[in-house]
């Protein structure tokens, strides 16, 4: 049912770049327009992900309620898990930050943003947090949700995602980037 809802399938077209991979349709965050596909191996092929996206872009799924926080996650399966937990989701397509400042600038100032990358991407998560805060202002409701060692949004499930978001919104976290980066190192 989840695969049908999000259009996830296995690419069976011989010779296609994503052949033999789980293929996830990637939609523009703002328009919901199909912009490409992301293929993930399920047989330990390398690389783990292949993309048909013409460029790095922010994709994802929005919910109709504008007061619901927006989660920034690394990949499509994390995005699906977060969206199923009831949140709007911006998917980066990895830990890269291409387009994130433009995306953040377009959000309503009232929108709360929660950066929720995998636990092993703490340095990238802090960088994104500060880039978004630089665009939106320090007090614009941008926080980071911490996950446990080895956890990512997809592995903690809807209840774990909601709990991490609630905890992050109650405790906005670091305000000094120098201290924050020293703590990560």
PDB file of C-alpha atoms in Angstrom, residues 32-146:
ATOM      1  CA  UNK A  32       4.475  18.207  -6.893  1.00  0.00           C
ATOM      2  CA  UNK A  33       5.637  17.867 -10.505  1.00  0.00           C
ATOM      3  CA  UNK A  34       7.641  14.721 -11.346  1.00  0.00           C
ATOM      4  CA  UNK A  35      11.273  15.821 -11.840  1.00  0.00           C
ATOM      5  CA  UNK A  36      13.024  12.442 -11.968  1.00  0.00           C
ATOM      6  CA  UNK A  37      13.552   9.093 -10.309  1.00  0.00           C
ATOM      7  CA  UNK A  38      15.887   7.859  -7.622  1.00  0.00           C
ATOM      8  CA  UNK A  39      16.907   4.206  -7.731  1.00  0.00           C
ATOM      9  CA  UNK A  40      18.102   2.386  -4.632  1.00  0.00           C
ATOM     10  CA  UNK A  41      19.771  -0.982  -4.712  1.00  0.00           C
ATOM     11  CA  UNK A  42      18.349  -3.787  -2.651  1.00  0.00           C
ATOM     12  CA  UNK A  43      21.052  -6.259  -3.690  1.00  0.00           C
ATOM     13  CA  UNK A  44      24.120  -4.406  -2.332  1.00  0.00           C
ATOM     14  CA  UNK A  45      25.080  -2.994  -5.743  1.00  0.00           C
ATOM     15  CA  UNK A  46      27.286   0.051  -5.822  1.00  0.00           C
ATOM     16  CA  UNK A  47      26.593   2.848  -5.852  1.00  0.00           C
ATOM     17  CA  UNK A  48      23.751   2.519  -3.373  1.00  0.00           C
ATOM     18  CA  UNK A  49      21.710   5.227  -5.155  1.00  0.00           C
ATOM     19  CA  UNK A  50      21.432   6.281  -8.794  1.00  0.00           C
ATOM     20  CA  UNK A  51      19.399   9.223  -9.997  1.00  0.00           C
ATOM     21  CA  UNK A  52      17.739  10.452 -13.157  1.00  0.00           C
ATOM     22  CA  UNK A  53      17.244  13.929 -11.677  1.00  0.00           C
ATOM     23  CA  UNK A  54      18.631  16.513 -14.099  1.00  0.00           C
ATOM     24  CA  UNK A  55      20.271  18.380 -11.192  1.00  0.00           C
ATOM     25  CA  UNK A  56      20.351  18.337  -7.414  1.00  0.00           C
ATOM     26  CA  UNK A  57      17.053  19.744  -6.277  1.00  0.00           C
ATOM     27  CA  UNK A  58      14.807  19.783  -3.243  1.00  0.00           C
ATOM     28  CA  UNK A  59      12.055  17.252  -3.683  1.00  0.00           C
ATOM     29  CA  UNK A  60       9.478  15.996  -1.250  1.00  0.00           C
ATOM     30  CA  UNK A  61       5.924  15.916  -0.081  1.00  0.00           C
ATOM     31  CA  UNK A  62       3.848  18.599   1.580  1.00  0.00           C
ATOM     32  CA  UNK A  63       0.802  18.297   3.792  1.00  0.00           C
ATOM     33  CA  UNK A  64      -2.074  20.713   3.426  1.00  0.00           C
ATOM     34  CA  UNK A  65      -1.788  22.189   6.910  1.00  0.00           C
ATOM     35  CA  UNK A  66       0.761  25.068   6.761  1.00  0.00           C
ATOM     36  CA  UNK A  67       1.311  24.944  10.536  1.00  0.00           C
ATOM     37  CA  UNK A  68       2.791  21.424  10.384  1.00  0.00           C
ATOM     38  CA  UNK A  69       6.604  21.464  10.712  1.00  0.00           C
ATOM     39  CA  UNK A  70       8.707  20.728   7.646  1.00  0.00           C
ATOM     40  CA  UNK A  71      11.345  18.020   8.090  1.00  0.00           C
ATOM     41  CA  UNK A  72      14.563  18.131   6.073  1.00  0.00           C
ATOM     42  CA  UNK A  73      15.809  14.571   5.479  1.00  0.00           C
ATOM     43  CA  UNK A  74      18.509  12.889   3.400  1.00  0.00           C
ATOM     44  CA  UNK A  75      16.713  10.444   1.157  1.00  0.00           C
ATOM     45  CA  UNK A  76      13.373   9.344  -0.224  1.00  0.00           C
ATOM     46  CA  UNK A  77      12.719   6.493   2.205  1.00  0.00           C
ATOM     47  CA  UNK A  78      13.359   8.813   5.145  1.00  0.00           C
ATOM     48  CA  UNK A  79      11.039  11.279   3.411  1.00  0.00           C
ATOM     49  CA  UNK A  80       8.282   8.721   2.973  1.00  0.00           C
ATOM     50  CA  UNK A  81       8.559   7.721   6.646  1.00  0.00           C
ATOM     51  CA  UNK A  82       8.403  11.357   7.797  1.00  0.00           C
ATOM     52  CA  UNK A  83       5.477  12.168   5.500  1.00  0.00           C
ATOM     53  CA  UNK A  84       3.598   9.096   6.755  1.00  0.00           C
ATOM     54  CA  UNK A  85       4.208  10.430  10.292  1.00  0.00           C
ATOM     55  CA  UNK A  86       2.226  13.531   9.283  1.00  0.00           C
ATOM     56  CA  UNK A  87       4.899  16.066   8.344  1.00  0.00           C
ATOM     57  CA  UNK A  88       5.757  18.049   5.249  1.00  0.00           C
ATOM     58  CA  UNK A  89       9.107  16.778   4.010  1.00  0.00           C
ATOM     59  CA  UNK A  90      11.967  18.226   1.986  1.00  0.00           C
ATOM     60  CA  UNK A  91      14.272  15.512   0.622  1.00  0.00           C
ATOM     61  CA  UNK A  92      17.854  16.505  -0.086  1.00  0.00           C
ATOM     62  CA  UNK A  93      18.871  13.446  -2.104  1.00  0.00           C
ATOM     63  CA  UNK A  94      21.894  12.871   0.155  1.00  0.00           C
ATOM     64  CA  UNK A  95      23.613  15.156   2.622  1.00  0.00           C
ATOM     65  CA  UNK A  96      24.378  17.763  -0.025  1.00  0.00           C
ATOM     66  CA  UNK A  97      22.882  21.178   0.392  1.00  0.00           C
ATOM     67  CA  UNK A  98      22.274  22.180  -3.227  1.00  0.00           C
ATOM     68  CA  UNK A  99      19.270  24.484  -3.340  1.00  0.00           C
ATOM     69  CA  UNK A 100      18.458  24.352   0.373  1.00  0.00           C
ATOM     70  CA  UNK A 101      18.894  28.088   0.985  1.00  0.00           C
ATOM     71  CA  UNK A 102      16.621  29.013  -1.936  1.00  0.00           C
ATOM     72  CA  UNK A 103      14.070  26.464  -0.738  1.00  0.00           C
ATOM     73  CA  UNK A 104      14.186  27.783   2.846  1.00  0.00           C
ATOM     74  CA  UNK A 105      13.796  31.375   1.664  1.00  0.00           C
ATOM     75  CA  UNK A 106      10.520  30.462  -0.066  1.00  0.00           C
ATOM     76  CA  UNK A 107       8.937  28.962   3.055  1.00  0.00           C
ATOM     77  CA  UNK A 108       6.517  30.996   5.098  1.00  0.00           C
ATOM     78  CA  UNK A 109       8.296  32.671   8.049  1.00  0.00           C
ATOM     79  CA  UNK A 110       5.800  30.884  10.318  1.00  0.00           C
ATOM     80  CA  UNK A 111       6.862  27.435   9.092  1.00  0.00           C
ATOM     81  CA  UNK A 112       8.952  25.520  11.581  1.00  0.00           C
ATOM     82  CA  UNK A 113      11.818  23.559  10.020  1.00  0.00           C
ATOM     83  CA  UNK A 114      13.354  20.482  11.620  1.00  0.00           C
ATOM     84  CA  UNK A 115      16.634  19.179  10.186  1.00  0.00           C
ATOM     85  CA  UNK A 116      16.565  15.395  10.711  1.00  0.00           C
ATOM     86  CA  UNK A 117      19.503  13.709   9.011  1.00  0.00           C
ATOM     87  CA  UNK A 118      20.847  10.271   9.818  1.00  0.00           C
ATOM     88  CA  UNK A 119      22.815  10.078  13.067  1.00  0.00           C
ATOM     89  CA  UNK A 120      26.114   9.623  11.191  1.00  0.00           C
ATOM     90  CA  UNK A 121      25.653  12.947   9.370  1.00  0.00           C
ATOM     91  CA  UNK A 122      25.841  15.311  12.352  1.00  0.00           C
ATOM     92  CA  UNK A 123      28.341  17.723  10.797  1.00  0.00           C
ATOM     93  CA  UNK A 124      26.229  18.050   7.646  1.00  0.00           C
ATOM     94  CA  UNK A 125      23.078  18.518   9.742  1.00  0.00           C
ATOM     95  CA  UNK A 126      24.676  21.396  11.674  1.00  0.00           C
ATOM     96  CA  UNK A 127      25.848  22.989   8.416  1.00  0.00           C
ATOM     97  CA  UNK A 128      22.311  22.806   7.009  1.00  0.00           C
ATOM     98  CA  UNK A 129      20.833  24.153  10.231  1.00  0.00           C
ATOM     99  CA  UNK A 130      23.062  27.219  10.086  1.00  0.00           C
ATOM    100  CA  UNK A 131      22.523  27.771   6.357  1.00  0.00           C
ATOM    101  CA  UNK A 132      18.761  27.730   6.855  1.00  0.00           C
ATOM    102  CA  UNK A 133      19.012  30.001   9.902  1.00  0.00           C
ATOM    103  CA  UNK A 134      21.172  32.422   7.898  1.00  0.00           C
ATOM    104  CA  UNK A 135      18.384  32.760   5.341  1.00  0.00           C
ATOM    105  CA  UNK A 136      15.395  32.720   7.695  1.00  0.00           C
ATOM    106  CA  UNK A 137      16.852  34.428  10.740  1.00  0.00           C
ATOM    107  CA  UNK A 138      18.063  32.933  13.982  1.00  0.00           C
ATOM    108  CA  UNK A 139      14.629  32.970  15.646  1.00  0.00           C
ATOM    109  CA  UNK A 140      12.593  31.694  12.697  1.00  0.00           C
ATOM    110  CA  UNK A 141      11.858  28.265  14.153  1.00  0.00           C
ATOM    111  CA  UNK A 142      14.644  26.160  12.680  1.00  0.00           C
ATOM    112  CA  UNK A 143      15.886  23.311  14.883  1.00  0.00           C
ATOM    113  CA  UNK A 144      17.697  20.004  14.590  1.00  0.00           C
ATOM    114  CA  UNK A 145      16.271  16.671  15.746  1.00  0.00           C
ATOM    115  CA  UNK A 146      18.776  14.240  17.205  1.00  0.00           C
TER     116      UNK A 146
END
